[in-house]
Tab-separated table of N, CA and C in Angstrom:
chain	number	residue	atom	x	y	z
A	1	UNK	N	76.695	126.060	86.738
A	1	UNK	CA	77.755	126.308	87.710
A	1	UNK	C	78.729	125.132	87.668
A	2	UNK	N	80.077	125.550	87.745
A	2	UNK	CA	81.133	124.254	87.478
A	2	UNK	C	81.189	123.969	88.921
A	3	UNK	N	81.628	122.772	88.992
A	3	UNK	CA	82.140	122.381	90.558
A	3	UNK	C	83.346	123.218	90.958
A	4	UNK	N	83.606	123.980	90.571
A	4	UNK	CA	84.804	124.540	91.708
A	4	UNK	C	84.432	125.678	91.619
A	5	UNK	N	83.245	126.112	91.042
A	5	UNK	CA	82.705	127.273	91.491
A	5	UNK	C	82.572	128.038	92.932
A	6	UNK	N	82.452	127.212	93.586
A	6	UNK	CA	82.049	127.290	95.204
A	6	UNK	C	83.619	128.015	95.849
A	7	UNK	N	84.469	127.342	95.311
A	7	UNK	CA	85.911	127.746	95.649
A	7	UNK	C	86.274	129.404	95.178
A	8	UNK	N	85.670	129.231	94.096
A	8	UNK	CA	86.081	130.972	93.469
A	8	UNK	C	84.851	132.004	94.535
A	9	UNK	N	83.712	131.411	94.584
A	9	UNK	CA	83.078	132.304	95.203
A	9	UNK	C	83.354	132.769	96.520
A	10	UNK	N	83.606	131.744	97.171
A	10	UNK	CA	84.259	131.745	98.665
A	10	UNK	C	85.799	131.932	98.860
A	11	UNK	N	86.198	132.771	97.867
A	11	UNK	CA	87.765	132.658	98.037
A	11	UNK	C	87.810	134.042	98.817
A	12	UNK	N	88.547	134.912	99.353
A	12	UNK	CA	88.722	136.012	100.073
A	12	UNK	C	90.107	136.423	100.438
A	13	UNK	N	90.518	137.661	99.711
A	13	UNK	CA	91.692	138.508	99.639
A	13	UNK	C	91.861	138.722	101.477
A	14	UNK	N	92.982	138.315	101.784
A	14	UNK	CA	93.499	138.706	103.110
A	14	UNK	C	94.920	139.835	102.883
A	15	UNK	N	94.875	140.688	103.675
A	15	UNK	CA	95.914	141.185	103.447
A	15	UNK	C	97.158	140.497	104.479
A	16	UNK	N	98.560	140.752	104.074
A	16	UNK	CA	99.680	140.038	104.805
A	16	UNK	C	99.632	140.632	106.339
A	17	UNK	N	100.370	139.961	107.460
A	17	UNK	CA	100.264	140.743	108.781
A	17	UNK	C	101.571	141.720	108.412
A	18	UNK	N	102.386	140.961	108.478
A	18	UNK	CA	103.448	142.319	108.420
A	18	UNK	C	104.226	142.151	106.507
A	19	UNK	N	103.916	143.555	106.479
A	19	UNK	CA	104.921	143.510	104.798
A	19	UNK	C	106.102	142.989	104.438
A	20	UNK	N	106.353	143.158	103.250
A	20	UNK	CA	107.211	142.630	102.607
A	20	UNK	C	108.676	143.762	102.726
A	21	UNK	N	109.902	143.545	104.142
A	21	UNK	CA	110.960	144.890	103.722
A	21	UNK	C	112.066	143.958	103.132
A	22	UNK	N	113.097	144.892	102.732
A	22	UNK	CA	114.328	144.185	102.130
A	22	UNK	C	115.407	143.910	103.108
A	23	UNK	N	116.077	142.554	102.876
A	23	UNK	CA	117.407	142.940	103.877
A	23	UNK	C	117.939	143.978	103.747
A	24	UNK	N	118.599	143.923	105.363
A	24	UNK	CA	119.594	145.417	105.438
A	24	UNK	C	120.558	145.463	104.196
A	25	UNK	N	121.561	144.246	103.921
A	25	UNK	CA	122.628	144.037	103.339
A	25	UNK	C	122.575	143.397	102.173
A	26	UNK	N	123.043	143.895	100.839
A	26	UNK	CA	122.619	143.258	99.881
A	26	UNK	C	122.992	142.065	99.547
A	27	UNK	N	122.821	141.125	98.706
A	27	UNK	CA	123.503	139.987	98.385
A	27	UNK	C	124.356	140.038	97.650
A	28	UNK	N	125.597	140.228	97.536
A	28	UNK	CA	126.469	140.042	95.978
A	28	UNK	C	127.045	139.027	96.031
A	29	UNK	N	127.498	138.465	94.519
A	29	UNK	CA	127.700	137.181	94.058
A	29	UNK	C	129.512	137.326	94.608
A	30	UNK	N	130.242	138.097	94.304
A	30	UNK	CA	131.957	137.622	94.656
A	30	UNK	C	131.970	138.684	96.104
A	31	UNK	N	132.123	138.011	97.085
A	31	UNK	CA	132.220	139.448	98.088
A	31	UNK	C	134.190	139.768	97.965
A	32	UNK	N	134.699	139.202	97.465
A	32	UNK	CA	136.466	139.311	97.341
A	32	UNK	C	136.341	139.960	95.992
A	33	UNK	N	137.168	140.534	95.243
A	33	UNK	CA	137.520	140.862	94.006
A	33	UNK	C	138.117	139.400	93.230
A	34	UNK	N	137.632	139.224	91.784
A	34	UNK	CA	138.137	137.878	91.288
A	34	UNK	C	139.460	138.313	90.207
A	35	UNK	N	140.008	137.120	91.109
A	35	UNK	CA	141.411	136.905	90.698
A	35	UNK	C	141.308	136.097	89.903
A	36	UNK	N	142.289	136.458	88.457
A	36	UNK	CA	142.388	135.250	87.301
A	36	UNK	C	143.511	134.057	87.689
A	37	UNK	N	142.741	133.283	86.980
A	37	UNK	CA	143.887	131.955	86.965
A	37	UNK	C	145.275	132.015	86.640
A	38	UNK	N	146.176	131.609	87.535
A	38	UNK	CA	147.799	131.975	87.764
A	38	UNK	C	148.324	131.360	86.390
A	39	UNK	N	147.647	130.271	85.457
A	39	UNK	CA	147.953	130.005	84.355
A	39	UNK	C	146.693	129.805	83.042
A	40	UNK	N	147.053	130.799	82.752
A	40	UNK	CA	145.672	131.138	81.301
A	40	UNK	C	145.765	130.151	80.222
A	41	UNK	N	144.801	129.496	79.879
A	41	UNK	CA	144.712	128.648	78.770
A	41	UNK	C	145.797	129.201	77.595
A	42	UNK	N	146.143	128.315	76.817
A	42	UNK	CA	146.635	128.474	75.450
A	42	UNK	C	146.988	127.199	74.822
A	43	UNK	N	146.078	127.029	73.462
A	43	UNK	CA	145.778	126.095	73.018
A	43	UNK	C	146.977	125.313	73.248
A	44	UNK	N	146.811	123.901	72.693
A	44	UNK	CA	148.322	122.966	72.260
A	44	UNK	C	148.644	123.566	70.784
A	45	UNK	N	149.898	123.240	70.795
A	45	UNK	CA	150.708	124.021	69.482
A	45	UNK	C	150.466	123.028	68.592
A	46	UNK	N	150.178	121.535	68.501
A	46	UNK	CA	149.886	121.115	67.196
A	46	UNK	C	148.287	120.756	66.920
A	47	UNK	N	147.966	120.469	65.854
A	47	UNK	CA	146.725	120.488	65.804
A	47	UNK	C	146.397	118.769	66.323
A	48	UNK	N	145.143	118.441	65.415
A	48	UNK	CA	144.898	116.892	66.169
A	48	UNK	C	145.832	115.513	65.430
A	49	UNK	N	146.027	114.850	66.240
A	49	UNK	CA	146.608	113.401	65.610
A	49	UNK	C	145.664	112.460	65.825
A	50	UNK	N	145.128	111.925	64.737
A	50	UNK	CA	144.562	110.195	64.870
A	50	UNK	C	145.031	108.993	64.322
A	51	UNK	N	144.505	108.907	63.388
A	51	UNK	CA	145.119	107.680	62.923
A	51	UNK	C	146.068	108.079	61.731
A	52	UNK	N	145.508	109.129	60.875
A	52	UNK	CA	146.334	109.557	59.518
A	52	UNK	C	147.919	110.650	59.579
A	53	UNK	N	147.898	110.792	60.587
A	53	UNK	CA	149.052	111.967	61.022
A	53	UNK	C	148.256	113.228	61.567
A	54	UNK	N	148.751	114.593	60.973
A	54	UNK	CA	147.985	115.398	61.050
A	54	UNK	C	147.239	116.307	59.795
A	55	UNK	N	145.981	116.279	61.056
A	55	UNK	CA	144.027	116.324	60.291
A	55	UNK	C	143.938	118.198	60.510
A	56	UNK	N	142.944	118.912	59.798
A	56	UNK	CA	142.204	119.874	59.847
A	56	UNK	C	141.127	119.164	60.798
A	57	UNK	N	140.115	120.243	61.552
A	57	UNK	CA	139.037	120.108	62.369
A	57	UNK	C	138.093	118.762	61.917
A	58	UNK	N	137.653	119.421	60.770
A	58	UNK	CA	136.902	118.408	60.046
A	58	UNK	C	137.298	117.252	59.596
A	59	UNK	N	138.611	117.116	59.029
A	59	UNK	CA	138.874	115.477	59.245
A	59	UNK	C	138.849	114.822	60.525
A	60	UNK	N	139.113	115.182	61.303
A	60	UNK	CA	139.565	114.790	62.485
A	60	UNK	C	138.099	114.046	63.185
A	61	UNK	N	137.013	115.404	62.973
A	61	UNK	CA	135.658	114.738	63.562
A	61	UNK	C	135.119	114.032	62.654
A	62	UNK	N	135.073	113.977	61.533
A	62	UNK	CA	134.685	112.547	60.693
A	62	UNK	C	135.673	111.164	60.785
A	63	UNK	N	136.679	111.436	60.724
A	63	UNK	CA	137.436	110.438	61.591
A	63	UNK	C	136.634	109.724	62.868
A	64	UNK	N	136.770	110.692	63.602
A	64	UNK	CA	136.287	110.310	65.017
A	64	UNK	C	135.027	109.651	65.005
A	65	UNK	N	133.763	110.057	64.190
A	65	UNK	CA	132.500	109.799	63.985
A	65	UNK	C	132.938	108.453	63.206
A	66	UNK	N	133.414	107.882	62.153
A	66	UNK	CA	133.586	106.842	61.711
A	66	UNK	C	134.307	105.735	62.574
A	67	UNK	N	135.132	106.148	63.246
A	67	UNK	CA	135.382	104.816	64.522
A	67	UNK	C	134.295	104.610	65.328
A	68	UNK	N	133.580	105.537	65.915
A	68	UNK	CA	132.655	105.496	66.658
A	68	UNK	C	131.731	104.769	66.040
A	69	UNK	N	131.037	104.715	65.169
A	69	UNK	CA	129.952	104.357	64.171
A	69	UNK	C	130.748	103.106	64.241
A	70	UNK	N	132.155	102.631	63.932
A	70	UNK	CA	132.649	101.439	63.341
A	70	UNK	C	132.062	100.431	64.858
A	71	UNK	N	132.786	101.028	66.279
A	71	UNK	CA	132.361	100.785	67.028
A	71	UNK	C	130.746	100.149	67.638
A	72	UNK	N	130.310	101.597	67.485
A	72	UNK	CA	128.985	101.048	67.952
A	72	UNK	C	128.173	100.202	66.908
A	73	UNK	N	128.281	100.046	65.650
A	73	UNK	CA	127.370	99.235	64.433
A	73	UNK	C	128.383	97.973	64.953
A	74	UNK	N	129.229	97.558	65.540
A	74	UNK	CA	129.360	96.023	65.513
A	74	UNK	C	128.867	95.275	65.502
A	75	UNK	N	128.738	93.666	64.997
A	75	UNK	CA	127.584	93.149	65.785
A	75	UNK	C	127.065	92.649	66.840
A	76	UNK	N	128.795	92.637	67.396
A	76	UNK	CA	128.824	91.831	68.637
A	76	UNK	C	128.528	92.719	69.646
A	77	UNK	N	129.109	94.422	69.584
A	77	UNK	CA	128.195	95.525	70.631
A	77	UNK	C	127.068	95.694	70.201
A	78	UNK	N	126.478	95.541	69.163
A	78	UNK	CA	124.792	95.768	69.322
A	78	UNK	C	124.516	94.323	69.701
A	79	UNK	N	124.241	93.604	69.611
A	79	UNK	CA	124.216	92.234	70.520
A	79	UNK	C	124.481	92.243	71.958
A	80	UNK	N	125.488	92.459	72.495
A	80	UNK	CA	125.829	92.526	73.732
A	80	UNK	C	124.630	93.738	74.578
A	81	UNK	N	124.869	95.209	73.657
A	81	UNK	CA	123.861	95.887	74.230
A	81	UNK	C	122.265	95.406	74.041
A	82	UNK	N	121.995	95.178	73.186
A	82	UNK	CA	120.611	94.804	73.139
A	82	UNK	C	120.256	93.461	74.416
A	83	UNK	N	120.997	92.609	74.490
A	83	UNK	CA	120.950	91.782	75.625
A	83	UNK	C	120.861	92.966	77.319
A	84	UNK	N	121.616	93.570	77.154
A	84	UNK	CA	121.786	94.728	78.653
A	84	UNK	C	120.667	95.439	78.631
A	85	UNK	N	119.781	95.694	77.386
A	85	UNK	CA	118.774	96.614	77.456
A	85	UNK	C	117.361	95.849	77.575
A	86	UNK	N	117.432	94.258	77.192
A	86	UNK	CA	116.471	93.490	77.197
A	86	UNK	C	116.831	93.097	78.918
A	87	UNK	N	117.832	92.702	79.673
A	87	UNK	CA	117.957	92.477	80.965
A	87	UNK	C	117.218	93.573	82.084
A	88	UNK	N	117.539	94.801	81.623
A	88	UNK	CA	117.384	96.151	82.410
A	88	UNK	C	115.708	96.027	82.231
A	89	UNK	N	115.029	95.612	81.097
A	89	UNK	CA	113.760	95.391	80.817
A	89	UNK	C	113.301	94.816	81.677
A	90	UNK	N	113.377	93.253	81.598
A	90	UNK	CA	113.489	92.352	82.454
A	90	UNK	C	113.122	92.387	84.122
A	91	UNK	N	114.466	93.104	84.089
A	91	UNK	CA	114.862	93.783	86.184
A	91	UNK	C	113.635	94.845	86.491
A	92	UNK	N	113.460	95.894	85.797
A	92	UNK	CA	112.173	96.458	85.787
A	92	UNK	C	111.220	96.030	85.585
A	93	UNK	N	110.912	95.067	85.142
A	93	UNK	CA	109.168	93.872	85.398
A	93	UNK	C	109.354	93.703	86.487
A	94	UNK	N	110.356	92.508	87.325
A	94	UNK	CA	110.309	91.871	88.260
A	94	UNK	C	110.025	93.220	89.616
A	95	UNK	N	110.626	94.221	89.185
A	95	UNK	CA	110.488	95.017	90.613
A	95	UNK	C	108.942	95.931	90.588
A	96	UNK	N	108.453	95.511	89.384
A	96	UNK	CA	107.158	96.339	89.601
A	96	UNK	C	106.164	95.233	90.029
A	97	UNK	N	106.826	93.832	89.828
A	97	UNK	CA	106.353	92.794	90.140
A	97	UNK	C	105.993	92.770	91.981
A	98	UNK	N	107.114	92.870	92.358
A	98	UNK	CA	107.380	93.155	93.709
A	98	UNK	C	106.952	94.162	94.506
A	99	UNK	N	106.815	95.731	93.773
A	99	UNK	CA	105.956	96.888	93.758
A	99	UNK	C	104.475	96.222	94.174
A	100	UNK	N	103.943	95.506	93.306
A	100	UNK	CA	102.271	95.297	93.226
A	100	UNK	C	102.325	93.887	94.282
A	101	UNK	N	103.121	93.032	94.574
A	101	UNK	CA	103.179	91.895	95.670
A	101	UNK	C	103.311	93.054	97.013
A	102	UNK	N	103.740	94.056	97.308
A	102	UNK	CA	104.075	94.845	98.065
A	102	UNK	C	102.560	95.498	98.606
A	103	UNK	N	102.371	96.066	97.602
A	103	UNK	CA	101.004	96.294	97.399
A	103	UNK	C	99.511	95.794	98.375
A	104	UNK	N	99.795	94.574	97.504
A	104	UNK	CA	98.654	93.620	97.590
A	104	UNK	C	98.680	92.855	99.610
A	105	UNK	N	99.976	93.047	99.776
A	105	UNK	CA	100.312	92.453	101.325
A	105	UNK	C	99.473	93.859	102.266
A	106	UNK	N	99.381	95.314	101.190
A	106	UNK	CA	99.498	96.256	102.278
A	106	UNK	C	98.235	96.386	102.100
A	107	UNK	N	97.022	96.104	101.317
A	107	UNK	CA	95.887	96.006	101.295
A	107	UNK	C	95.203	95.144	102.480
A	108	UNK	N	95.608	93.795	102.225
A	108	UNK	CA	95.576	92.698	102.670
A	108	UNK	C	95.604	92.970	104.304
A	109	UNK	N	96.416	93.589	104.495
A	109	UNK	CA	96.755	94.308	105.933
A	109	UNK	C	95.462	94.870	106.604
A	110	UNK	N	95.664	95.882	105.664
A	110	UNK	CA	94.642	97.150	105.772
A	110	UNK	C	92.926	96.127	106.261
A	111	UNK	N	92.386	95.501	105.084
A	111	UNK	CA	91.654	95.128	105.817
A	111	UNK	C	91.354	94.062	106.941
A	112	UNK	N	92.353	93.211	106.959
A	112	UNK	CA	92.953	92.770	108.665
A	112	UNK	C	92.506	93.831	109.735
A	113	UNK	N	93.054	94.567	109.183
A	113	UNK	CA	93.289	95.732	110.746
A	113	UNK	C	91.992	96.592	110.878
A	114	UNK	N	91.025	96.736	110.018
A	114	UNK	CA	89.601	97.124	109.499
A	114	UNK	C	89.175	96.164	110.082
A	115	UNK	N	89.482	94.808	110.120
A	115	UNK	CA	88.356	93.923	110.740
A	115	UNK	C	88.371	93.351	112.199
A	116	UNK	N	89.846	93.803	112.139
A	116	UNK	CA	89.975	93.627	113.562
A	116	UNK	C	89.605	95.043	114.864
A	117	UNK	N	89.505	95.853	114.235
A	117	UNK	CA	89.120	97.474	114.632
A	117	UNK	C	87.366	96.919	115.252
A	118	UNK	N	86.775	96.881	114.183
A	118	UNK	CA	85.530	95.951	114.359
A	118	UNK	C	85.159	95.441	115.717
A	119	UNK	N	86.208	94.320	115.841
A	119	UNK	CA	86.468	93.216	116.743
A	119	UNK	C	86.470	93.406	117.711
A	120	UNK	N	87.684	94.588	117.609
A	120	UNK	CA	88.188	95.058	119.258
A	120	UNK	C	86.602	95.945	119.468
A	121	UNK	N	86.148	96.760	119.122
A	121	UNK	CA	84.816	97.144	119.902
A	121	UNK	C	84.102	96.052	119.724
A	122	UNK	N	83.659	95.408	119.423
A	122	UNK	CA	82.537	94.389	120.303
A	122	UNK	C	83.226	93.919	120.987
A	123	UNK	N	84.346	93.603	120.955
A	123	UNK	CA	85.128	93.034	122.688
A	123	UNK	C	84.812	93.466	123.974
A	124	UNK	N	84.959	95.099	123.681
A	124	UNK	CA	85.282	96.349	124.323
A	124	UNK	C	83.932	95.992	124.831
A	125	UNK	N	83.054	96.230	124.351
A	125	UNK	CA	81.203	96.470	124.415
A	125	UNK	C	80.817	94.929	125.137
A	126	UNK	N	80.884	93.610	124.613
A	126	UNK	CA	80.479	92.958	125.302
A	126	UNK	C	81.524	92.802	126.550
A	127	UNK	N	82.456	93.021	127.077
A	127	UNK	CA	83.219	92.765	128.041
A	127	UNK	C	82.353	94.052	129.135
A	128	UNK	N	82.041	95.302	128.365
A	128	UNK	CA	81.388	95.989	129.568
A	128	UNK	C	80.264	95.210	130.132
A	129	UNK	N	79.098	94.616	129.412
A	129	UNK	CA	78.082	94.326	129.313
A	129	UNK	C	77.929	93.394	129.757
A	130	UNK	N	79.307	92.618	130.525
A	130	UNK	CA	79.623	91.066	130.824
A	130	UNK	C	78.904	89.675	130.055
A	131	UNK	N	79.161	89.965	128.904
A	131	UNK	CA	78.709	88.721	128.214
A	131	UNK	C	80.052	88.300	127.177
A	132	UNK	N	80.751	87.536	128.447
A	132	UNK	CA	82.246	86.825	128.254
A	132	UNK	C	82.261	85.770	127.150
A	133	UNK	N	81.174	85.302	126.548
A	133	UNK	CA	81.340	84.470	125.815
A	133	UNK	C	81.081	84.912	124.542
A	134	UNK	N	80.456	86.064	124.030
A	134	UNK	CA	80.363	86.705	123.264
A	134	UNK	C	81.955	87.382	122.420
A	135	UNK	N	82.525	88.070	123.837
A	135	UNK	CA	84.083	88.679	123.759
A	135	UNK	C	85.388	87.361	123.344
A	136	UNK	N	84.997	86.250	123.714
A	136	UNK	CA	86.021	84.949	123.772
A	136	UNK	C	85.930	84.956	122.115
A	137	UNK	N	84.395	84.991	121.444
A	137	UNK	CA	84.499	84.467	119.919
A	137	UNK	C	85.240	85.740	119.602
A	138	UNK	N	84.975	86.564	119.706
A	138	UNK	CA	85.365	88.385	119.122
A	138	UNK	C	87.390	87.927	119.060
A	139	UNK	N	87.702	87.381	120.287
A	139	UNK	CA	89.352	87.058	119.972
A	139	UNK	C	89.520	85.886	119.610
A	140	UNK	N	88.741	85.056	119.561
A	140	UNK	CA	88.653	83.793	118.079
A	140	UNK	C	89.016	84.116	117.187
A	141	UNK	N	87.792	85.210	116.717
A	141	UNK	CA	87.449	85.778	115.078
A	141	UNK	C	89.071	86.716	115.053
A	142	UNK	N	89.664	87.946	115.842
A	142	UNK	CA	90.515	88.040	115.553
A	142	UNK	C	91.894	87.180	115.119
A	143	UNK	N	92.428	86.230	115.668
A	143	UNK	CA	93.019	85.310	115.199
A	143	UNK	C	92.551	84.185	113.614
A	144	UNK	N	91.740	84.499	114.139
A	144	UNK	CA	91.089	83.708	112.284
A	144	UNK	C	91.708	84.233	111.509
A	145	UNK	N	91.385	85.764	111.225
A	145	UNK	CA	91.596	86.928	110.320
A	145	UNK	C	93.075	86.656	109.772
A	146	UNK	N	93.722	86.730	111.606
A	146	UNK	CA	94.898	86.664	111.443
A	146	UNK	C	95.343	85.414	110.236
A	147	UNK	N	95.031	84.529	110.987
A	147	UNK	CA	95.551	82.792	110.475
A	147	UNK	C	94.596	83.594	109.107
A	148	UNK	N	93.793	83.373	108.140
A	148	UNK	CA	93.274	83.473	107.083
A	148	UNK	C	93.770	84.646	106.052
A	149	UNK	N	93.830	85.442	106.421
A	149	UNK	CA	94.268	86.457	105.457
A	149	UNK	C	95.880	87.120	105.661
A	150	UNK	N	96.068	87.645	107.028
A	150	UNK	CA	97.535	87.729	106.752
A	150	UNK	C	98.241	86.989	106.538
A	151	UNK	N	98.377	85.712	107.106
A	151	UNK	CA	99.638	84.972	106.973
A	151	UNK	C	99.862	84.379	105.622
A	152	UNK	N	98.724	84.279	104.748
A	152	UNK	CA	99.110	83.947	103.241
A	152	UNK	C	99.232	85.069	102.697
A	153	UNK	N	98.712	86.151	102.739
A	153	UNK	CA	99.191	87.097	102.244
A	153	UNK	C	101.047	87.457	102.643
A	154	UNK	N	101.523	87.044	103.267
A	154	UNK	CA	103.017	87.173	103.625
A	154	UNK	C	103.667	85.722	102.850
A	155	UNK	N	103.013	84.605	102.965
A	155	UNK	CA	103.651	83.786	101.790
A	155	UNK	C	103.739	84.485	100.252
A	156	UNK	N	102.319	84.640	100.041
A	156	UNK	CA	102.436	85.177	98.934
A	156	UNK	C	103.510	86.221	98.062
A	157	UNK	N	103.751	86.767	99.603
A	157	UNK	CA	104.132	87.831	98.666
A	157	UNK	C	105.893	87.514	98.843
A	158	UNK	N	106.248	86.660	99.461
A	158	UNK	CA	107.532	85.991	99.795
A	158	UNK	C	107.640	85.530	98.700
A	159	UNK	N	106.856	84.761	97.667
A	159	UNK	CA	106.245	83.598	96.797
A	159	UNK	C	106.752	84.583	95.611
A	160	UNK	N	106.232	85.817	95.744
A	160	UNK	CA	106.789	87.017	94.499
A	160	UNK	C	107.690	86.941	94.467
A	161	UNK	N	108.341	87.619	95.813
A	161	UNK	CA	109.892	87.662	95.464
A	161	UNK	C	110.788	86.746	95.077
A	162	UNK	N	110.388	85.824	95.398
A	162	UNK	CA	111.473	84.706	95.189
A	162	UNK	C	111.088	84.673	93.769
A	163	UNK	N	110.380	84.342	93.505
A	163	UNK	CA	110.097	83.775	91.762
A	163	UNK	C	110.463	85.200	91.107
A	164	UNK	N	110.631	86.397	91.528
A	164	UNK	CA	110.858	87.687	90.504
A	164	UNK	C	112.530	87.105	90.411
A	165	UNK	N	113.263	87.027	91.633
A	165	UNK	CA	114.633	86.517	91.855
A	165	UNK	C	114.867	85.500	90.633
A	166	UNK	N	114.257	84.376	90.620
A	166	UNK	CA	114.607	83.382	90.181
A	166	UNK	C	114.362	83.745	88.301
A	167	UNK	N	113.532	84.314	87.993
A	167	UNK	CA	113.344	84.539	86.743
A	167	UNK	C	114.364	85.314	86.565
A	168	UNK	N	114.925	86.696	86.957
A	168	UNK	CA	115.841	88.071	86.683
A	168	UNK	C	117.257	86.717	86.802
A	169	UNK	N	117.523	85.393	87.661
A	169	UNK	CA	118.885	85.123	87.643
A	169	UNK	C	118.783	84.126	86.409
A	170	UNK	N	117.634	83.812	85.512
A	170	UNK	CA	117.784	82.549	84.572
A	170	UNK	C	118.166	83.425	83.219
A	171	UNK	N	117.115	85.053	83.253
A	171	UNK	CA	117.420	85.930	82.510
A	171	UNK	C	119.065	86.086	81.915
A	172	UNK	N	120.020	85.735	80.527
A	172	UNK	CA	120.980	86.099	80.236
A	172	UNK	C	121.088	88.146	80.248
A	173	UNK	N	122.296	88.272	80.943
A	173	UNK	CA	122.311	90.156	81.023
A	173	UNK	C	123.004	90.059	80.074
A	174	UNK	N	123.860	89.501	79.097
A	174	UNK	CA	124.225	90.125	78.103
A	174	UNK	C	126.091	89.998	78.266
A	175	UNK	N	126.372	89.633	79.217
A	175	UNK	CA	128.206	89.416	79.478
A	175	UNK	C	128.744	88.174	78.575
């Protein structure tokens, strides 16, 4: 038997309460009649100009493809871009950096507030039970927690950001 067996066996056809009717009114896409444009395309009367005068189709886009190519193979735009694409690299570490410092504060939290949950019932319990000195350590120990685990966990993660900052501004972007 697979584990989700239990699911297929126990599954059970319900029928709907009320059926499925159609709107009254149908939907149509133009409810106006469509009117054409008061001025209809028609090409330009000469063909293309680039650099040679005038080209057929195909010169024109090999033309075009060879500036482009001249363009982008530079060395100074593949340089420049490769710097923008190594920066963008870069900026995306630091924020996943900050992601997992983010993280780690909300863990950090979590069991703070787990241990202080704890806390507060034996407070609760010895304060019924009147044994006041028992309840005094119980809001000791909460403040410990506090002082011990959150508050470095909030340096810390201050400690991220700043240093993700400081690395992404030493980082060259490529200008």
């Amino acid at each position: 038997m697979l584990p989700f067996d239990f699911l297929i066996l126990n599954f059970e056809f319900r029928q709907c309460p009320t059926p499925y009717t159609p709107h009254p009114t149908p939907y149509t896409l133009h409810p106006t009649p469509h009117t054409p444009h008061p001025t209809p395309y028609t090409p330009h009367p000469t063909p293309y100009t680039l650099l040679k005068g005038t080209m057929s189709n195909l010169e024109a886009v090999t033309e075009a493809s060879v500036l482009v190519n001249q363009a982008n193979l530079d060395p100074k735009t593949v340089k420049t871009e490769g710097a923008g694409k190594a920066y963008q690299a870069v900026a995306q570490s630091m924020a996943l950096a900050v992601q997992d410092g983010t993280d780690y504060l909300r863990n950090i939290e979590a069991l703070a507030i787990a241990a202080q949950s704890v806390l507060t019932e034996q407070l609760v319990k010895n304060t019924i039970e009147k044994k006041m000195e028992e309840a005094g350590d119980c809001v000791k120990s909460m403040s410990a927690i506090t002082a011990s685990l959150v508050t470095p966990a909030v340096g810390t993660f201050g400690a991220i950001g700043d240093t993700a900052g400081e690395v992404l501004k030493k980082f060259p972007s490529g200008e």
